[in-house]
Amino acid sequence: MTVSIHKCGIQDLDELREIGIRTFSDTFAAQNKPENLHAYLTTAFDKQRLEQELKHPESAFFFIYCQEELAGFLKINTGGAQSERMGEESLEIERLYVRTSFKRMGLGGRLMQHAFETAKAQGKRRVWLGVWEKNEPAILFYERQGFVLADKHTFQMGDEEQIDWIMVRTLA
């Protein structure tokens, strides 16, 4: 199985938007009201917003390919781009999604390892992320990756306030 990870650029905007909408919908549509899902997707994957995120010097997106087919993506943030104030020694994994047909192939772990390597290369001591408290498969995956529950925050899904766990891993 050939796997590769490539940093996204502005030329990847449409493809990033499409895979973001698809993977988020596949993951969360069954547990959320359609109007709330639509409201979130319209905002989070707005073309202008994604373009700004792609251009932000403290954010980066990466595509993962399996057998040359786009299988998922990762978004990381440092410094002021982090969605919570976690300090200069932290790197945030804001999004880590794998398409349904590529799950259970180790690709999420490959993206996670890429985030860890990037954090270490930048001299970061911690990697953190937010995960919906009801997303048990993701929580188990993150725990296997060495993350522990550190805090909680609110995540707005349309008109519904949801609770995200903030999970942290300290790097060696």
mmCIF file of C-alpha atoms in Angstrom:
data_model
loop_
_atom_site.group_PDB
_atom_site.id
_atom_site.type_symbol
_atom_site.label_atom_id
_atom_site.label_comp_id
_atom_site.label_asym_id
_atom_site.label_seq_id
_atom_site.Cartn_x
_atom_site.Cartn_y
_atom_site.Cartn_z
ATOM 1 C CA MET A 1 0.000 0.000 0.000
ATOM 2 C CA THR A 2 1.520 3.298 -1.115
ATOM 3 C CA VAL A 3 0.808 6.195 1.252
ATOM 4 C CA SER A 4 1.994 9.784 0.896
ATOM 5 C CA ILE A 5 1.333 13.048 2.737
ATOM 6 C CA HIS A 6 1.521 16.405 0.960
ATOM 7 C CA LYS A 7 1.122 19.950 2.257
ATOM 8 C CA CYS A 8 -1.864 21.745 0.745
ATOM 9 C CA GLY A 9 -1.607 25.043 -1.062
ATOM 10 C CA ILE A 10 -4.141 27.524 -2.358
ATOM 11 C CA GLN A 11 -4.437 25.429 -5.535
ATOM 12 C CA ASP A 12 -6.003 22.671 -3.373
ATOM 13 C CA LEU A 13 -8.838 24.854 -2.070
ATOM 14 C CA ASP A 14 -11.712 23.182 -3.946
ATOM 15 C CA GLU A 15 -10.511 19.665 -3.208
ATOM 16 C CA LEU A 16 -9.943 20.550 0.461
ATOM 17 C CA ARG A 17 -13.438 21.995 0.731
ATOM 18 C CA GLU A 18 -14.984 18.934 -0.879
ATOM 19 C CA ILE A 19 -13.183 16.372 1.306
ATOM 20 C CA GLY A 20 -13.808 18.475 4.414
ATOM 21 C CA ILE A 21 -17.552 18.594 3.811
ATOM 22 C CA ARG A 22 -17.693 14.912 2.888
ATOM 23 C CA THR A 23 -15.701 13.562 5.830
ATOM 24 C CA PHE A 24 -17.367 15.820 8.410
ATOM 25 C CA SER A 25 -20.818 14.852 7.100
ATOM 26 C CA ASP A 26 -19.964 11.149 7.059
ATOM 27 C CA THR A 27 -18.723 11.385 10.644
ATOM 28 C CA PHE A 28 -21.432 13.536 12.237
ATOM 29 C CA ALA A 29 -24.610 13.591 10.102
ATOM 30 C CA ALA A 30 -26.286 10.713 11.943
ATOM 31 C CA GLN A 31 -25.928 12.387 15.367
ATOM 32 C CA ASN A 32 -26.928 15.942 14.440
ATOM 33 C CA LYS A 33 -29.974 17.732 13.086
ATOM 34 C CA PRO A 34 -29.582 18.366 9.334
ATOM 35 C CA GLU A 35 -30.053 22.120 9.738
ATOM 36 C CA ASN A 36 -27.294 22.281 12.382
ATOM 37 C CA LEU A 37 -24.925 20.241 10.234
ATOM 38 C CA HIS A 38 -25.674 22.477 7.255
ATOM 39 C CA ALA A 39 -25.102 25.645 9.296
ATOM 40 C CA TYR A 40 -21.722 24.362 10.496
ATOM 41 C CA LEU A 41 -20.567 23.168 7.075
ATOM 42 C CA THR A 42 -21.589 26.438 5.426
ATOM 43 C CA THR A 43 -19.410 28.383 7.854
ATOM 44 C CA ALA A 44 -16.474 26.035 8.461
ATOM 45 C CA PHE A 45 -15.938 25.179 4.806
ATOM 46 C CA ASP A 46 -16.743 28.561 3.280
ATOM 47 C CA LYS A 47 -14.302 29.138 0.393
ATOM 48 C CA GLN A 48 -13.123 32.537 1.632
ATOM 49 C CA ARG A 49 -12.577 31.210 5.143
ATOM 50 C CA LEU A 50 -10.630 28.195 3.871
ATOM 51 C CA GLU A 51 -8.530 30.457 1.653
ATOM 52 C CA GLN A 52 -7.632 32.604 4.673
ATOM 53 C CA GLU A 53 -6.778 29.483 6.694
ATOM 54 C CA LEU A 54 -4.592 28.140 3.879
ATOM 55 C CA LYS A 55 -2.719 31.452 3.742
ATOM 56 C CA HIS A 56 -2.307 31.792 7.530
ATOM 57 C CA PRO A 57 1.386 31.442 8.451
ATOM 58 C CA GLU A 58 0.576 29.544 11.675
ATOM 59 C CA SER A 59 -1.779 26.989 10.084
ATOM 60 C CA ALA A 60 -1.140 24.139 7.683
ATOM 61 C CA PHE A 61 -3.258 21.553 5.887
ATOM 62 C CA PHE A 62 -1.987 18.200 4.663
ATOM 63 C CA PHE A 63 -3.600 15.670 2.333
ATOM 64 C CA ILE A 64 -2.966 11.961 2.761
ATOM 65 C CA TYR A 65 -3.107 9.769 -0.314
ATOM 66 C CA CYS A 66 -3.458 6.003 -0.450
ATOM 67 C CA GLN A 67 -2.656 4.379 -3.778
ATOM 68 C CA GLU A 68 -2.642 7.934 -5.199
ATOM 69 C CA GLU A 69 -6.272 8.516 -4.137
ATOM 70 C CA LEU A 70 -7.100 11.323 -1.706
ATOM 71 C CA ALA A 71 -7.976 9.542 1.530
ATOM 72 C CA GLY A 72 -8.069 12.251 4.198
ATOM 73 C CA PHE A 73 -6.591 15.430 5.581
ATOM 74 C CA LEU A 74 -5.042 17.087 8.610
ATOM 75 C CA LYS A 75 -5.126 20.689 9.796
ATOM 76 C CA ILE A 76 -2.674 21.931 12.411
ATOM 77 C CA ASN A 77 -2.317 25.307 14.133
ATOM 78 C CA THR A 78 0.360 26.977 16.218
ATOM 79 C CA GLY A 79 0.679 30.345 17.966
ATOM 80 C CA GLY A 80 -2.265 32.665 17.496
ATOM 81 C CA ALA A 81 -3.987 30.342 15.014
ATOM 82 C CA GLN A 82 -4.879 27.884 17.774
ATOM 83 C CA SER A 83 -8.583 27.799 18.593
ATOM 84 C CA GLU A 84 -7.770 27.942 22.343
ATOM 85 C CA ARG A 85 -4.932 29.736 24.092
ATOM 86 C CA MET A 86 -2.575 26.862 24.760
ATOM 87 C CA GLY A 87 0.714 28.718 24.502
ATOM 88 C CA GLU A 88 3.656 28.878 22.156
ATOM 89 C CA GLU A 89 4.883 25.419 23.167
ATOM 90 C CA SER A 90 1.720 23.769 21.801
ATOM 91 C CA LEU A 91 0.525 22.572 18.420
ATOM 92 C CA GLU A 92 -3.195 22.056 17.823
ATOM 93 C CA ILE A 93 -4.657 19.338 15.645
ATOM 94 C CA GLU A 94 -7.812 21.135 14.572
ATOM 95 C CA ARG A 95 -8.977 18.576 12.035
ATOM 96 C CA LEU A 96 -7.974 14.990 11.311
ATOM 97 C CA TYR A 97 -10.372 13.190 8.999
ATOM 98 C CA VAL A 98 -10.152 10.054 6.891
ATOM 99 C CA ARG A 99 -12.723 9.136 4.256
ATOM 100 C CA THR A 100 -14.977 6.244 5.290
ATOM 101 C CA SER A 101 -13.662 3.899 2.597
ATOM 102 C CA PHE A 102 -10.094 4.356 3.933
ATOM 103 C CA LYS A 103 -10.760 3.899 7.644
ATOM 104 C CA ARG A 104 -9.032 1.099 9.552
ATOM 105 C CA MET A 105 -6.000 1.243 7.251
ATOM 106 C CA GLY A 106 -3.709 3.122 9.639
ATOM 107 C CA LEU A 107 -4.029 6.446 7.821
ATOM 108 C CA GLY A 108 -5.271 8.350 10.880
ATOM 109 C CA GLY A 109 -2.193 7.130 12.721
ATOM 110 C CA ARG A 110 0.012 8.278 9.839
ATOM 111 C CA LEU A 111 -1.538 11.759 9.967
ATOM 112 C CA MET A 112 -1.136 11.819 13.742
ATOM 113 C CA GLN A 113 2.522 10.848 13.432
ATOM 114 C CA HIS A 114 2.983 13.630 10.882
ATOM 115 C CA ALA A 115 1.535 16.108 13.396
ATOM 116 C CA PHE A 116 3.892 14.835 16.117
ATOM 117 C CA GLU A 117 6.910 15.112 13.820
ATOM 118 C CA THR A 118 5.913 18.634 12.775
ATOM 119 C CA ALA A 119 5.486 19.658 16.415
ATOM 120 C CA LYS A 120 8.907 18.281 17.350
ATOM 121 C CA ALA A 121 10.554 19.971 14.357
ATOM 122 C CA GLN A 122 9.063 23.281 15.541
ATOM 123 C CA GLY A 123 10.240 22.749 19.112
ATOM 124 C CA LYS A 124 6.749 22.223 20.532
ATOM 125 C CA ARG A 125 6.320 20.328 23.804
ATOM 126 C CA ARG A 126 2.609 19.501 23.539
ATOM 127 C CA VAL A 127 0.057 18.484 20.939
ATOM 128 C CA TRP A 128 -3.605 19.011 21.712
ATOM 129 C CA LEU A 129 -7.012 18.657 20.079
ATOM 130 C CA GLY A 130 -10.710 19.005 20.742
ATOM 131 C CA VAL A 131 -13.008 16.015 20.277
ATOM 132 C CA TRP A 132 -16.771 15.785 20.731
ATOM 133 C CA GLU A 133 -17.518 13.992 23.985
ATOM 134 C CA LYS A 134 -19.904 11.649 22.112
ATOM 135 C CA ASN A 135 -17.358 10.622 19.461
ATOM 136 C CA GLU A 136 -16.229 7.473 21.256
ATOM 137 C CA PRO A 137 -14.271 5.926 18.359
ATOM 138 C CA ALA A 138 -12.176 9.098 18.019
ATOM 139 C CA ILE A 139 -11.629 9.362 21.778
ATOM 140 C CA LEU A 140 -10.377 5.754 21.889
ATOM 141 C CA PHE A 141 -8.071 6.442 18.935
ATOM 142 C CA TYR A 142 -6.639 9.540 20.620
ATOM 143 C CA GLU A 143 -6.140 7.678 23.894
ATOM 144 C CA ARG A 144 -4.193 4.989 22.007
ATOM 145 C CA GLN A 145 -2.072 7.814 20.593
ATOM 146 C CA GLY A 146 -1.172 8.946 24.134
ATOM 147 C CA PHE A 147 -3.662 11.793 24.598
ATOM 148 C CA VAL A 148 -5.326 12.429 27.964
ATOM 149 C CA LEU A 149 -8.349 14.512 28.909
ATOM 150 C CA ALA A 150 -7.204 17.924 30.133
ATOM 151 C CA ASP A 151 -10.248 20.214 29.894
ATOM 152 C CA LYS A 152 -13.518 20.849 28.069
ATOM 153 C CA HIS A 153 -14.904 23.616 25.880
ATOM 154 C CA THR A 154 -18.062 24.438 23.965
ATOM 155 C CA PHE A 155 -18.381 23.667 20.261
ATOM 156 C CA GLN A 156 -21.221 25.370 18.401
ATOM 157 C CA MET A 157 -23.065 23.074 15.973
ATOM 158 C CA GLY A 158 -25.739 25.279 14.451
ATOM 159 C CA ASP A 159 -28.085 26.204 17.294
ATOM 160 C CA GLU A 160 -26.767 23.445 19.581
ATOM 161 C CA GLU A 161 -23.945 23.822 22.070
ATOM 162 C CA GLN A 162 -21.909 20.633 22.275
ATOM 163 C CA ILE A 163 -19.091 19.747 24.632
ATOM 164 C CA ASP A 164 -15.659 18.985 23.231
ATOM 165 C CA TRP A 165 -13.014 17.350 25.345
ATOM 166 C CA ILE A 166 -9.616 18.968 25.118
ATOM 167 C CA MET A 167 -7.079 16.170 25.016
ATOM 168 C CA VAL A 168 -3.328 16.740 25.327
ATOM 169 C CA ARG A 169 -0.220 14.690 24.652
ATOM 170 C CA THR A 170 3.151 15.777 25.983
ATOM 171 C CA LEU A 171 5.973 15.023 23.576
ATOM 172 C CA ALA A 172 9.174 13.292 24.666
#
